[in-house]
Each structure stands twice: as structure tokens, then as C-alpha cells.
Coordinates of C-alpha atoms and ligand atoms in Angstrom, one line a residue:
Chain A
M1 CA 88.1 81.2 89.8
K2 CA 85.0 79.2 90.5
N3 CA 81.7 80.0 89.0
F4 CA 79.1 82.4 90.3
N5 CA 76.0 84.2 89.1
H6 CA 76.7 87.7 88.1
I7 CA 74.3 90.7 88.1
N8 CA 74.9 94.1 86.7
A9 CA 72.9 96.2 89.2
K10 CA 70.9 98.9 87.6
S11 CA 70.0 100.7 90.9
L12 CA 71.0 100.8 94.6
E13 CA 67.6 99.3 95.5
E14 CA 68.2 96.3 93.2
A15 CA 71.7 95.8 94.6
I16 CA 70.4 96.0 98.2
A17 CA 67.6 93.5 97.5
I18 CA 70.1 91.0 96.1
L19 CA 72.7 91.6 98.9
S20 CA 70.1 90.9 101.5
E21 CA 69.8 87.3 100.2
K22 CA 72.4 84.8 101.3
N23 CA 76.0 84.7 100.0
T24 CA 76.5 87.6 97.8
V25 CA 79.4 90.1 97.3
L26 CA 79.7 93.5 95.8
I27 CA 82.3 94.2 93.1
A28 CA 83.3 97.7 92.1
G29 CA 86.8 98.1 90.5
G30 CA 87.3 94.4 91.3
T31 CA 91.0 94.8 92.1
D32 CA 90.6 93.4 95.6
I33 CA 87.7 91.1 95.3
I34 CA 88.7 89.2 92.2
P35 CA 92.1 88.0 93.6
L36 CA 90.1 87.1 96.8
L37 CA 87.8 84.9 94.7
K38 CA 90.6 83.4 92.7
D39 CA 92.3 82.3 95.9
T40 CA 89.0 81.3 97.5
V41 CA 89.9 83.3 100.6
L42 CA 86.3 83.9 101.6
P43 CA 85.1 80.9 103.6
E44 CA 81.8 80.8 101.8
Y45 CA 82.4 81.2 98.1
P46 CA 79.7 83.7 96.9
E47 CA 76.8 82.4 94.8
T48 CA 76.2 85.8 93.3
V49 CA 78.5 88.7 92.5
I50 CA 76.8 92.1 92.1
N51 CA 78.4 94.8 89.9
L52 CA 78.1 98.2 91.4
K53 CA 79.7 100.0 88.4
T54 CA 76.5 99.7 86.5
V55 CA 74.6 101.8 89.0
P56 CA 74.4 105.3 87.6
G57 CA 75.3 108.4 89.4
L58 CA 78.0 107.0 91.8
E59 CA 81.0 108.4 90.0
F60 CA 81.5 112.1 90.7
I61 CA 83.7 114.7 92.5
K62 CA 81.6 117.8 93.4
E63 CA 81.9 120.8 95.8
I64 CA 78.5 121.5 97.4
K65 CA 78.5 124.6 99.6
G66 CA 82.2 124.3 99.9
N67 CA 82.1 120.7 101.1
L68 CA 83.7 118.0 99.0
C69 CA 81.5 115.1 97.8
I70 CA 83.0 112.0 96.1
G71 CA 80.9 109.3 94.7
A72 CA 81.6 105.7 95.8
N73 CA 82.6 104.5 92.4
T74 CA 85.0 107.3 91.7
R75 CA 88.4 105.9 90.6
L76 CA 91.6 106.7 92.5
T77 CA 93.2 108.3 89.4
E78 CA 90.4 110.9 89.3
I79 CA 90.9 111.7 93.0
A80 CA 94.6 111.9 92.6
G81 CA 94.4 114.3 89.7
N82 CA 91.5 116.5 90.8
R83 CA 92.6 120.2 91.3
T84 CA 90.3 121.0 94.2
I85 CA 91.3 117.9 96.1
K86 CA 95.0 118.5 95.5
E87 CA 94.7 122.1 96.8
K88 CA 92.3 121.8 99.7
Y89 CA 92.4 118.1 100.6
T90 CA 96.0 117.4 99.8
A91 CA 96.4 114.3 102.0
L92 CA 93.6 112.6 100.1
A93 CA 95.0 113.4 96.7
E94 CA 98.5 112.2 97.7
A95 CA 97.1 109.0 99.2
A96 CA 95.2 108.3 96.1
S97 CA 98.3 109.0 93.9
K98 CA 100.5 106.7 96.0
A99 CA 98.1 103.7 96.2
A100 CA 99.0 100.6 94.2
T101 CA 99.9 101.1 90.5
P102 CA 98.7 103.5 87.8
H103 CA 96.6 100.6 86.3
I104 CA 95.0 99.7 89.6
R105 CA 94.3 103.4 90.3
Q106 CA 92.4 103.6 87.0
M107 CA 90.3 100.6 88.0
G108 CA 90.0 100.8 91.8
T109 CA 87.4 102.9 93.4
I110 CA 87.4 104.9 96.6
A111 CA 84.7 102.8 98.3
G112 CA 86.5 99.6 97.3
N113 CA 89.7 101.0 98.7
I114 CA 88.3 101.7 102.1
C115 CA 86.5 98.3 102.2
Q116 CA 89.4 96.2 101.1
L117 CA 90.3 93.2 103.2
T118 CA 93.5 92.9 105.1
R119 CA 96.6 91.6 103.2
C120 CA 97.8 89.3 106.1
W121 CA 99.5 86.4 104.4
Y122 CA 97.9 83.9 106.7
F123 CA 94.5 85.3 106.1
R124 CA 95.1 85.4 102.3
K125 CA 96.7 82.0 102.0
P126 CA 94.9 80.4 99.1
Q127 CA 92.2 77.8 99.8
N128 CA 91.8 78.9 103.4
R129 CA 94.8 77.0 104.6
F130 CA 95.0 79.0 107.8
Q131 CA 91.7 79.0 109.7
C132 CA 92.6 82.1 111.7
V133 CA 90.4 84.1 114.1
R134 CA 89.1 86.1 111.2
K135 CA 87.7 83.0 109.8
N136 CA 86.2 81.8 113.1
G137 CA 89.3 79.8 113.9
N138 CA 90.8 80.0 117.4
K139 CA 94.2 81.7 116.8
C140 CA 96.1 84.3 114.9
F141 CA 99.0 82.6 113.1
A142 CA 101.1 85.8 113.1
A143 CA 101.5 85.6 116.9
A144 CA 103.9 82.7 116.6
G145 CA 104.7 82.9 112.9
D146 CA 106.2 85.5 110.6
S147 CA 104.7 88.8 111.7
R148 CA 107.0 91.3 110.0
Y149 CA 104.2 93.2 108.4
H150 CA 101.8 93.0 111.4
S151 CA 100.6 95.2 114.2
I152 CA 102.6 97.3 116.6
F153 CA 99.6 98.2 118.6
G154 CA 98.4 94.8 119.6
A155 CA 95.4 92.8 118.4
V156 CA 91.7 93.5 117.9
N157 CA 89.4 90.6 118.4
G158 CA 92.5 88.4 118.5
C159 CA 93.7 89.5 115.1
L160 CA 97.1 91.1 114.5
A161 CA 96.8 91.8 110.8
V162 CA 96.9 95.5 109.8
N163 CA 94.6 97.6 107.8
P164 CA 96.5 98.0 104.5
G165 CA 94.7 101.0 102.9
D166 CA 96.3 104.2 101.9
L167 CA 93.1 106.3 101.7
A168 CA 91.8 105.4 105.2
P169 CA 94.3 107.5 107.2
A170 CA 93.8 110.5 104.8
L171 CA 90.1 110.3 105.3
I172 CA 90.4 110.2 109.1
A173 CA 92.9 113.1 109.1
L174 CA 90.5 115.1 107.0
N175 CA 87.6 114.0 109.3
A176 CA 85.6 112.6 106.4
E177 CA 82.1 111.2 106.6
I178 CA 81.1 108.0 104.9
I179 CA 77.5 108.1 103.5
T180 CA 75.8 104.8 103.1
T181 CA 72.4 103.6 102.1
K182 CA 71.5 103.4 105.8
R183 CA 73.4 106.1 107.7
I184 CA 76.3 108.5 108.0
I185 CA 79.5 107.1 109.6
N186 CA 82.4 109.2 110.7
A187 CA 85.5 107.9 109.0
I188 CA 87.1 106.9 112.3
D189 CA 84.2 104.6 113.1
L190 CA 84.1 102.8 109.8
W191 CA 86.7 100.1 110.4
E192 CA 86.3 97.2 112.7
T193 CA 88.2 94.0 112.7
G194 CA 85.5 91.4 112.1
Y195 CA 84.6 89.0 109.5
P196 CA 83.7 88.7 106.7
S197 CA 83.9 92.4 106.4
N198 CA 86.6 94.7 107.5
T199 CA 84.1 97.5 108.3
V200 CA 81.0 98.1 110.4
L201 CA 78.9 98.0 107.3
A202 CA 75.9 95.7 107.4
K203 CA 75.8 93.0 104.7
N204 CA 73.2 94.9 102.7
E205 CA 74.7 98.3 103.3
I206 CA 76.3 100.2 100.4
I207 CA 78.6 103.2 100.5
T208 CA 77.2 105.8 98.2
E209 CA 79.4 108.9 98.9
I210 CA 82.3 110.3 100.9
Q211 CA 81.9 113.8 102.2
I212 CA 84.5 116.1 103.7
T213 CA 83.8 119.5 105.3
E214 CA 85.9 122.2 103.9
P215 CA 88.9 122.7 106.2
S216 CA 89.2 126.2 107.8
S217 CA 91.5 128.6 106.0
G218 CA 95.1 127.9 106.6
T219 CA 94.6 124.2 107.2
K220 CA 97.2 122.1 105.5
S221 CA 97.4 118.3 105.1
T222 CA 99.7 115.7 103.7
F223 CA 100.2 112.0 103.4
I224 CA 103.4 110.0 103.3
K225 CA 103.9 106.3 102.7
F226 CA 106.8 104.0 103.5
A227 CA 106.9 100.9 101.3
V228 CA 109.6 98.6 99.9
R229 CA 109.0 99.8 96.3
K230 CA 107.6 103.1 95.3
S231 CA 105.0 101.4 93.1
V232 CA 102.9 98.3 93.6
D233 CA 103.7 97.7 97.2
F234 CA 101.4 98.2 100.1
A235 CA 102.6 100.6 102.8
I236 CA 104.7 99.1 105.6
V237 CA 103.5 102.2 107.5
N238 CA 101.7 105.3 106.1
C239 CA 100.7 108.5 107.8
A240 CA 98.3 111.4 107.1
V241 CA 98.3 114.6 109.0
S242 CA 96.1 117.7 108.8
V243 CA 97.1 120.8 110.8
G244 CA 94.9 124.0 111.2
K245 CA 95.1 127.1 113.3
D246 CA 94.1 125.4 116.5
S247 CA 93.6 121.8 115.5
A248 CA 95.6 118.8 114.4
R249 CA 94.7 115.3 113.3
I250 CA 97.3 112.6 112.8
C251 CA 96.5 109.1 111.6
L252 CA 98.8 106.1 110.9
N253 CA 97.9 103.0 109.0
G254 CA 99.6 99.7 108.5
V255 CA 100.4 99.7 112.2
A256 CA 97.2 98.2 113.8
P257 CA 94.2 96.2 112.8
N258 CA 92.4 99.4 112.3
P259 CA 93.7 102.8 111.2
Y260 CA 95.4 104.3 114.2
R261 CA 94.6 107.9 115.2
A262 CA 97.5 109.3 117.3
E263 CA 95.3 111.5 119.5
K264 CA 97.9 112.2 122.2
A265 CA 100.3 113.4 119.5
E266 CA 97.6 115.6 118.1
T267 CA 97.4 117.5 121.4
V268 CA 101.1 118.3 121.2
I269 CA 100.7 120.0 117.9
A270 CA 97.3 121.6 118.1
G271 CA 97.4 125.4 118.3
K272 CA 101.2 125.6 118.1
K273 CA 103.7 126.4 115.5
V274 CA 105.2 123.1 114.2
T275 CA 108.9 123.2 115.0
A276 CA 111.5 120.4 114.6
E277 CA 111.4 119.7 118.3
L278 CA 107.7 119.6 118.5
A279 CA 107.4 117.3 115.4
E280 CA 110.0 115.0 117.0
K281 CA 108.0 115.0 120.2
A282 CA 104.8 114.3 118.4
G283 CA 106.5 111.3 116.7
D284 CA 107.7 109.9 120.0
I285 CA 104.3 110.3 121.6
A286 CA 102.5 108.8 118.6
V287 CA 104.3 105.5 119.2
A288 CA 104.5 105.7 123.0
D289 CA 101.8 103.0 123.4
A290 CA 103.3 100.7 120.8
K291 CA 103.7 97.0 121.8
P292 CA 105.6 95.6 118.9
L293 CA 105.7 91.9 118.1
K294 CA 108.9 90.0 117.8
D295 CA 109.3 91.0 114.1
T296 CA 107.8 94.5 114.1
A297 CA 110.0 96.7 116.3
Y298 CA 111.4 98.3 113.1
K299 CA 107.9 99.6 112.3
V300 CA 107.8 101.6 115.5
Q301 CA 110.9 103.6 114.2
I302 CA 109.2 104.1 110.8
A303 CA 106.0 105.2 112.3
K304 CA 107.7 107.7 114.6
I305 CA 109.8 109.2 111.7
L306 CA 106.8 109.4 109.4
V307 CA 104.8 111.4 111.9
K308 CA 107.7 113.8 112.2
R309 CA 108.4 114.1 108.5
A310 CA 104.7 114.6 107.6
L311 CA 104.4 117.4 110.2
L312 CA 107.6 119.1 109.0
S313 CA 106.6 118.9 105.3
L314 CA 103.4 120.9 105.8
Chain B
M1 CA 121.2 86.6 55.2
H2 CA 119.5 88.6 57.9
N3 CA 120.0 87.4 61.5
N4 CA 116.2 87.7 62.0
E5 CA 115.5 84.9 59.5
K6 CA 113.9 81.9 61.1
I7 CA 113.4 78.4 59.9
N8 CA 109.8 77.5 60.3
G9 CA 108.3 74.1 61.0
S10 CA 108.5 72.9 57.4
G11 CA 112.1 73.9 57.1
K12 CA 111.4 76.8 54.8
R13 CA 113.1 80.1 55.6
T14 CA 110.8 83.0 56.5
S15 CA 112.1 86.4 57.3
F16 CA 110.6 87.8 60.5
T17 CA 110.3 91.5 60.0
H18 CA 108.0 94.3 61.2
A19 CA 105.9 93.6 58.1
T20 CA 105.4 90.0 59.0
A21 CA 104.6 90.9 62.6
Q22 CA 102.1 93.5 61.5
A23 CA 100.5 91.1 59.0
Q24 CA 100.3 88.5 61.7
A25 CA 98.6 90.9 64.2
A26 CA 96.2 92.1 61.5
G27 CA 95.4 88.5 60.7
S28 CA 94.6 87.7 64.2
I29 CA 92.2 90.7 64.5
E30 CA 90.7 89.6 61.1
A31 CA 90.1 86.2 62.5
I32 CA 88.2 87.3 65.6
P33 CA 84.8 85.6 65.2
A34 CA 82.1 88.2 64.9
T35 CA 79.4 86.0 66.3
V36 CA 79.3 83.0 68.6
K37 CA 79.6 79.8 66.6
D38 CA 80.2 77.1 69.2
F39 CA 77.5 76.7 71.7
R40 CA 79.2 74.1 73.8
C41 CA 78.1 73.3 77.3
P42 CA 81.0 73.9 79.7
V43 CA 79.6 71.3 82.1
C44 CA 79.3 68.3 79.8
S45 CA 80.9 69.5 76.6
K46 CA 77.8 68.8 74.5
D47 CA 77.4 71.0 71.4
F48 CA 74.2 72.9 70.6
S49 CA 73.0 74.8 67.6
G50 CA 72.2 78.1 69.4
Y51 CA 71.9 79.9 72.7
P52 CA 68.2 79.0 73.3
E53 CA 69.0 75.3 72.9
L54 CA 71.9 75.7 75.3
K55 CA 69.7 77.4 77.8
Q56 CA 67.1 74.7 77.4
H57 CA 69.7 72.1 78.0
Y58 CA 70.7 73.9 81.3
T59 CA 67.2 73.9 82.6
E60 CA 66.8 70.2 81.9
D61 CA 70.2 68.8 82.7
H62 CA 72.0 71.3 85.0
P63 CA 69.3 73.2 86.8
D64 CA 71.7 74.4 89.5
A65 CA 74.6 75.4 87.3
V66 CA 75.4 79.0 86.3
I67 CA 74.3 79.5 82.7
P68 CA 76.9 81.0 80.3
V69 CA 76.2 84.4 78.9
T70 CA 76.8 86.3 75.7
V71 CA 78.7 89.6 75.8
S72 CA 79.3 92.0 72.9
L73 CA 82.7 93.7 72.7
N74 CA 84.6 95.9 70.3
I75 CA 88.1 94.6 70.1
N76 CA 90.7 96.7 68.2
G77 CA 87.8 98.2 66.2
K78 CA 86.1 94.9 65.4
D79 CA 82.7 94.2 66.9
C80 CA 82.3 90.7 68.2
E81 CA 80.3 88.5 70.5
V82 CA 81.5 85.9 73.0
L83 CA 79.9 83.1 75.0
I84 CA 81.5 82.9 78.4
E85 CA 80.7 82.0 82.0
P86 CA 80.4 84.9 84.4
H87 CA 83.6 84.1 86.2
W88 CA 85.7 84.4 83.1
T89 CA 88.2 87.3 83.1
L90 CA 88.7 89.5 80.1
Q91 CA 92.3 88.1 79.6
R92 CA 90.9 84.5 79.5
T93 CA 88.2 85.6 77.0
L94 CA 90.7 87.3 74.7
Q95 CA 92.9 84.3 74.7
F96 CA 90.4 81.4 74.6
R97 CA 87.5 82.9 72.8
L98 CA 89.0 85.5 70.5
G99 CA 92.4 83.9 69.7
L100 CA 94.3 87.0 70.9
T101 CA 97.3 85.6 72.8
G102 CA 99.2 88.9 73.2
S103 CA 97.8 89.9 76.5
K104 CA 99.9 87.7 78.7
L105 CA 98.9 86.1 82.0
M106 CA 101.8 86.2 84.5
C107 CA 100.7 86.9 88.0
D108 CA 96.9 86.6 87.5
R109 CA 96.5 88.9 90.6
G110 CA 96.8 92.5 89.3
V111 CA 100.4 92.9 90.3
C112 CA 102.5 92.7 87.1
G113 CA 100.8 94.5 84.2
S114 CA 101.6 91.9 81.6
C115 CA 97.9 91.6 80.8
T116 CA 97.4 95.4 80.2
V117 CA 94.7 96.4 77.7
I118 CA 93.2 99.9 77.0
M119 CA 89.5 100.0 77.8
D120 CA 87.6 103.1 77.0
G121 CA 90.9 105.1 77.1
R122 CA 92.2 103.7 80.4
S123 CA 95.0 101.2 80.7
V124 CA 93.6 98.4 82.8
L125 CA 94.5 94.9 83.8
S126 CA 92.5 92.2 81.9
C127 CA 93.3 89.5 84.4
S128 CA 91.3 91.4 87.1
I129 CA 88.3 92.4 85.0
L130 CA 85.3 90.2 84.5
A131 CA 84.4 89.9 80.9
V132 CA 80.7 90.1 81.7
E133 CA 81.3 93.6 82.9
C134 CA 82.8 94.7 79.5
E135 CA 79.5 94.7 77.6
G136 CA 79.7 97.3 74.8
K137 CA 83.3 98.4 75.7
N138 CA 86.0 99.4 73.3
I139 CA 89.1 97.4 74.0
Q140 CA 92.5 97.8 72.4
T141 CA 95.1 95.0 72.8
I142 CA 98.7 94.7 71.8
E143 CA 97.5 93.1 68.5
G144 CA 95.7 96.4 67.7
I145 CA 98.9 98.3 68.3
A146 CA 101.1 95.9 66.3
A147 CA 98.7 95.9 63.3
N148 CA 98.5 99.7 63.1
P149 CA 101.2 101.2 60.9
K150 CA 101.0 104.4 63.0
W151 CA 102.6 102.7 65.9
K152 CA 105.5 101.1 63.9
P153 CA 108.0 103.7 65.3
L154 CA 107.1 102.5 68.8
V155 CA 107.6 98.8 68.0
D156 CA 110.8 99.6 66.0
A157 CA 112.2 101.6 68.9
Y158 CA 111.5 98.7 71.3
C159 CA 113.5 96.4 69.0
K160 CA 116.3 98.9 68.4
W161 CA 116.8 99.5 72.0
D162 CA 116.4 95.9 73.0
A163 CA 113.8 96.9 75.6
M164 CA 113.0 93.2 76.2
Q165 CA 114.7 89.9 77.1
C166 CA 112.4 87.0 77.5
G167 CA 109.7 89.2 76.1
Y168 CA 106.9 88.0 78.3
C169 CA 106.2 91.4 79.9
T170 CA 106.7 93.3 76.7
P171 CA 103.2 93.4 75.3
G172 CA 102.0 94.9 78.7
F173 CA 104.7 97.5 78.6
L174 CA 103.9 98.4 75.0
V175 CA 100.2 98.9 75.7
S176 CA 101.0 101.1 78.7
A177 CA 103.4 103.0 76.5
K178 CA 100.8 103.5 73.8
S179 CA 98.3 104.7 76.4
I180 CA 100.7 107.4 77.7
L181 CA 101.6 108.5 74.1
D182 CA 97.8 108.8 73.4
K183 CA 97.5 111.3 76.3
N184 CA 100.9 112.9 76.1
P185 CA 102.8 112.8 72.8
H186 CA 106.0 114.2 74.4
P187 CA 106.4 112.4 77.8
T188 CA 109.5 113.1 79.9
D189 CA 111.5 110.3 81.4
E190 CA 109.8 110.9 84.7
E191 CA 106.3 110.7 83.2
I192 CA 107.1 107.5 81.4
K193 CA 108.5 105.9 84.5
E194 CA 105.3 106.9 86.3
A195 CA 103.1 105.5 83.5
L196 CA 105.0 102.2 83.5
A197 CA 105.1 101.9 87.3
G198 CA 102.5 99.1 87.1
N199 CA 104.5 96.9 84.7
I200 CA 107.0 94.5 86.2
C201 CA 109.8 93.0 84.3
I202 CA 111.6 90.1 85.9
C203 CA 114.5 90.4 83.4
G204 CA 115.1 93.9 84.5
T205 CA 114.8 95.8 81.2
Y206 CA 113.5 98.9 82.9
P207 CA 116.0 101.6 81.8
R208 CA 115.5 100.7 78.1
H209 CA 111.8 101.5 78.1
S210 CA 111.9 105.3 78.5
T211 CA 114.7 105.5 75.9
A212 CA 112.6 103.6 73.4
I213 CA 109.4 105.5 74.1
M214 CA 111.0 109.0 73.9
E215 CA 112.7 108.0 70.6
A216 CA 109.4 106.7 69.3
A217 CA 107.7 110.0 70.4
S218 CA 110.1 112.2 68.5
I219 CA 109.9 110.0 65.3
M220 CA 106.1 110.0 65.5
A221 CA 106.1 113.8 66.0
K222 CA 108.2 114.3 62.9
E223 CA 106.0 111.9 60.9
G224 CA 102.9 113.8 62.0
E225 CA 104.3 117.1 60.7
Ligands
FAD1 C1 98.9 94.6 93.2 C2 98.0 95.4 94.1 C3 98.5 96.5 94.8 C4 97.7 97.3 95.7 N1 98.3 98.3 96.4 C5 97.6 99.1 97.2 C6 98.2 100.1 97.9 O1 99.4 100.4 97.8 N2 97.3 100.9 98.7 C7 96.0 100.6 98.8 O2 95.3 101.3 99.6 N3 95.4 99.6 98.1 C8 96.1 98.8 97.3 N4 95.5 97.8 96.6 C9 94.2 97.4 97.0 C10 92.9 97.8 96.3 O3 92.7 96.8 95.3 C11 92.8 99.2 95.6 O4 93.4 100.1 96.4 C12 91.4 99.6 95.1 O5 91.1 100.9 95.5 C13 90.2 98.7 95.6 O6 89.1 99.3 95.0 P1 88.1 98.4 94.0 O7 87.1 99.2 93.5 O8 88.9 97.7 93.0 O9 87.6 97.3 95.0 P2 86.8 96.0 94.8 O10 87.7 94.8 94.7 O11 85.7 96.1 93.8 O12 86.1 95.8 96.2 C14 86.8 95.7 97.4 C15 85.8 95.4 98.6 O13 85.0 96.6 98.8 C16 83.6 96.3 98.7 N5 82.9 97.5 98.1 C17 83.2 98.1 97.0 N6 82.5 99.1 96.8 C18 81.6 99.2 97.8 C19 80.5 100.1 98.2 N7 80.2 101.1 97.5 N8 79.9 99.8 99.4 C20 80.3 98.8 100.2 N9 81.2 97.9 99.9 C21 81.9 98.1 98.7 C22 83.5 95.0 97.9 O14 82.4 94.3 98.2 C23 84.8 94.3 98.2 O15 84.7 93.5 99.4 C24 96.3 97.0 95.8 C25 95.8 96.0 95.0 C26 96.6 95.2 94.2 C27 96.0 94.1 93.5
FES2 S1 98.6 89.0 84.9 FE1 97.3 90.7 85.1 S2 98.5 92.0 86.3 FE2 99.8 90.2 86.2
FES3 S1 111.7 90.9 79.4 FE1 111.5 89.1 80.6 S2 110.0 89.7 82.1 FE2 110.5 91.5 81.0

């Protein structure tokens, strides 16, 4: 790793002031950003790294008037093991328990998880060997190269890399809101394929909290992940679903540059009793718009089956 | 003659037993420098008598460079202070400032768990933690486990069950194992597998670990009675 200035921020105001200057990055658990710095993936190596862990009051799980509030610095282990989250917001607890490894879950935070950069191997190639569209280059190397882990729903801004996160689909299925220092963003609107960030957040905008409105009684949710190994590996495809009396939300990840909400499949399920046929139909419809690349046809099958299995396991 | 006798560099026979390993680990903890002694400039390798002098040197000779910082840590119960640059990881600091070579660097990317240490009760990856962010933290490394007689049954069980081949991943596994036994003195096979799911062994010793840990757990429970 190359050298940088390091500041343990004492308050959000301090962190925002430094972020507004040129060439700074935030570090929370560090599990994503430290490898990025080691490999000098960011085209501009940061002059200053700002530690958010030293800002007090960002690590909590609370229920306020029935709604769930999770502080930005809360570690994945805490989310995976929290009783309330397991009972009422099951998809989120399951997603947190299946991300990465036990060690990374004890370090990694919820905000870091949803802000992590894509794992595309061209994008992450050390020393910026591939000047791809995400780095203001003019092509996506996955289009002609090895795209086995890339999109099945086409490109966004020319990029075929997928969003790798496990918590993102769960937050979308649970209709979470992301509270930042500037505004409230509905989870579905947080991601955007741009660069340097993976999100719509401004350079000096910091996530402070995630809020989820209490699901109506009878609502159930779940998360399933397909990966090569049970531990360590990123999802090839993952899926979160939340089904209530007359509503359904289905979100896939690992299949498109941004988390993919299968809205048409939701209408198949909403207000109905989930049967094997209906779940199968929802799976088919969820991938009806897929345009797989030469190497990703297999992911269409996986996505379809995950939707079906998730619905049937509720 | 024991088959664990080794011939050391001078040709003298030394017997490598748990006692020698324990003494070696205790020695390396003992040898942790409590205060910074070398104030060497990482840019030009000049030595200084103290931190103010080093800082002064930076303002004069390297005005644009990042100044090294001092960090206070508690490693295996011993308070110490290190002088590092902000981009140094905890693993690098343990190895090159404190002489603790047990936390191994394998992947350097948070994937393999060979650099696991226990920080404030959590098992975490020292390759992916900046040392500047560890100010005031309590850190336990494999040396702390090896030096503590309480954990002899765990080390013994690892040897007895041959839960290692090349041994490079083993310190990381042992630290994760200690961490689960701290929280759960009687873990099941499933619970152990889950707790060790962040440790990768290229030699494929996986099945041996839960056998060793469960045996150590029952011996430690008996000893505790
Ligand atoms: C071996 C390995 C396996 C992994 N497997 C998985 C997996 O299976 N599933 C998965 O989902 N993830 C996985 N990850 C990715 C990820 O590192 C973790 O999931 C973790 O949650 C990231 O959180 P962090 O706090 O460590 O992030 P950091 O590395 O600290 O930060 C990540 C990014 O988020 C930004 N950020 C952090 N906090 C905020 C905030 N409050 N406001 C705005 N921006 C912020 C940072 O600037 C940085 O750009 C894996 C990582 C590794 C190394
Ligand atoms: S060296 Fe730290 S996880 Fe591999
Ligand atoms: S014993 Fe060789 S890597 Fe595990």
C-alpha cells in the first residue's frame, strides 16, 4: 500500500469538511477499501483516508415506534445475530449472516457493505491495467473477454459488471431507507453505476443510518445465496423476497450492474397464496427480460430457481 | 531419542516440546519494546533521537511527505508504543515493529484468515486493519495463546490430531479456535466449522480442526472443574 494521510474523524461535521476537499476516501470496516488501496484500483490514489469508526453514535440497532433503525457503522455480525431482525426482518439477518466470512462480518459494516465497489476482475485488476468505462476508458473488457460472473440484464453506462453485495437485495425487498447527512434515499434508488462511487452519494455525503418500516403483520421475508463455496465467496446470484398479505417484493443481485428488482414477478405473487406453480411462474417472469452474455446463460437458470426457492421457503 | 528432537544451527541437540514453544512465545512477548527506540526516517533512513526531532526533520527535508505517527497498543497484555506510517497494517506492525511473526501474511486481501488476531474480543484480520486505527486496543495474537498454559490442551490437541501440514495457516486457525472457545466452551462440530469458515487451508487439513478443538474443549472443561 502507498502512503496517505490518516484522520480519525471525531464527528460527522469534521468528516464532511475533509471529504469536501480533494482526493479523500472514507474507511469504515476497511474490508473493501483496504484491498482497493493495496491494488491501487482507484485511478486517483487518495491523499487522505478518513476513519468513520471513531465518530461516536453510529453503531446501534434500535426499534423506534416499531421501525428498525441501524447505525451506519453497525457490523454485519451484530445484524445477523439480532433477535428482532431475525424475527421481523429475516431477509436482512440472513443476508448479513451469509456475507463473506465470520472474520469479515465482525469487521465489515452495513454502510460499507452497500457502498462496496464491484468485484469485476477487469475493474479490480491491480495497477489499473484495464482502463474500462468505469475508469473513464472507452470499453467494458467483459464484453469480449471472460464474462462468466457478469450481467444477465445488459449494461448500465456501458459497464457489464454486477453489484456484488448481499445486503442490497435484502434492503430493497424490505423497502429500506438510507439516511445520509444530506437526504433520505429509498434503497432502490441508492445504486447507480458510475465512478468513482457505486452509489448516488455525493463525494461529501455520508450514510448515517438505515431505517426499515415495520412490515405489516403476516409479512415474511427470506434471502438465499448461490455461491461456489458457502463461505468467503461472493454470490453468483442472490435473491431476497418479502411477501405480505397483498404485497410482494423480489430483488436479485449479482445479475445486473445494479440490484435487480423483479417487478413483473412481484405482480404474479402479490395478494395470492404462493403455490409451487405460482413460484415457478414468478421465477420464469423474473428472468424473462434477461439478455445473457456468451458466458452467463447459466446465471439465468440460477436466478430463476432462486426466485422460486425463496418464495417456496417462506 | 524423541523424534521431535532437532539439531540447531550450532549442531547441538535441542528438544522441541510444548515447554520450549511456550517459552519461545513468552520470550517474544517479553521482548516487545514498550516504547519507541528507533526514530528512523522512512524516507531517507536517517536516525533521530526522538519524535520531535523526526517531525522537525520532516518539515525541513520532506515537507510533502506523510509524517509517521506513534500508536499505543496492548499486545497480549503488554502495553507498547510503535512508530509507523499511516498505511501500515496491523499485521505489518506486529511483524516488523514488535517482532511477533506468528500472524502470517498469506493473501494480504482479507480472504484467508492466516493473519487472524483477537481485537477487543472479535476475531479480525490483521492484514486488513490499519494500525493507526488500533490506538488503545487490546490485541491477542497466537504468541499470547502459545505462551499461556491455560491453552496448552488446545495446542496439544492440534499436534496430536495433526491438524496441520505445512503449518502456514495454523496460527490463524488457532486464534479463531481460541476465539470460539472464549465465547462457547462446548462448541459443536457445526459451530466450529462456522467459526473457522474464514480460515483457508491450502493443504486441506479441514476435518482435523473440529476433532482437535472438541477434544481440547473437553480437556479444558475437566481441568476447570
Ligand atoms: C474475502 C472477502 C469476501 C467478501 N465476501 C462478501 C460477500 O460474500 N458478500 C458481500 O456482500 N460482501 C462481501 N465482501 C465485501 C465487503 O468487504 C463486506 O461485505 C463489508 O461489509 C464492507 O464493509 P466495510 O465496513 O469493511 O467497508 P469499507 O471497506 O470500510 O468501505 C467500503 C466503501 O464504503 C464506503 N463507506 C463506508 N461507510 C460509509 C458511510 N457511512 N457513508 C458513505 N460511504 C461509506 C467507503 O468509503 C468505501 O468506499 C467480501 C470482502 C472480502 C475481502
Ligand atoms: S493474510 Fe489476512 S486474510 Fe489472508
Ligand atoms: S497446513 Fe498448509 S495451508 Fe493449512
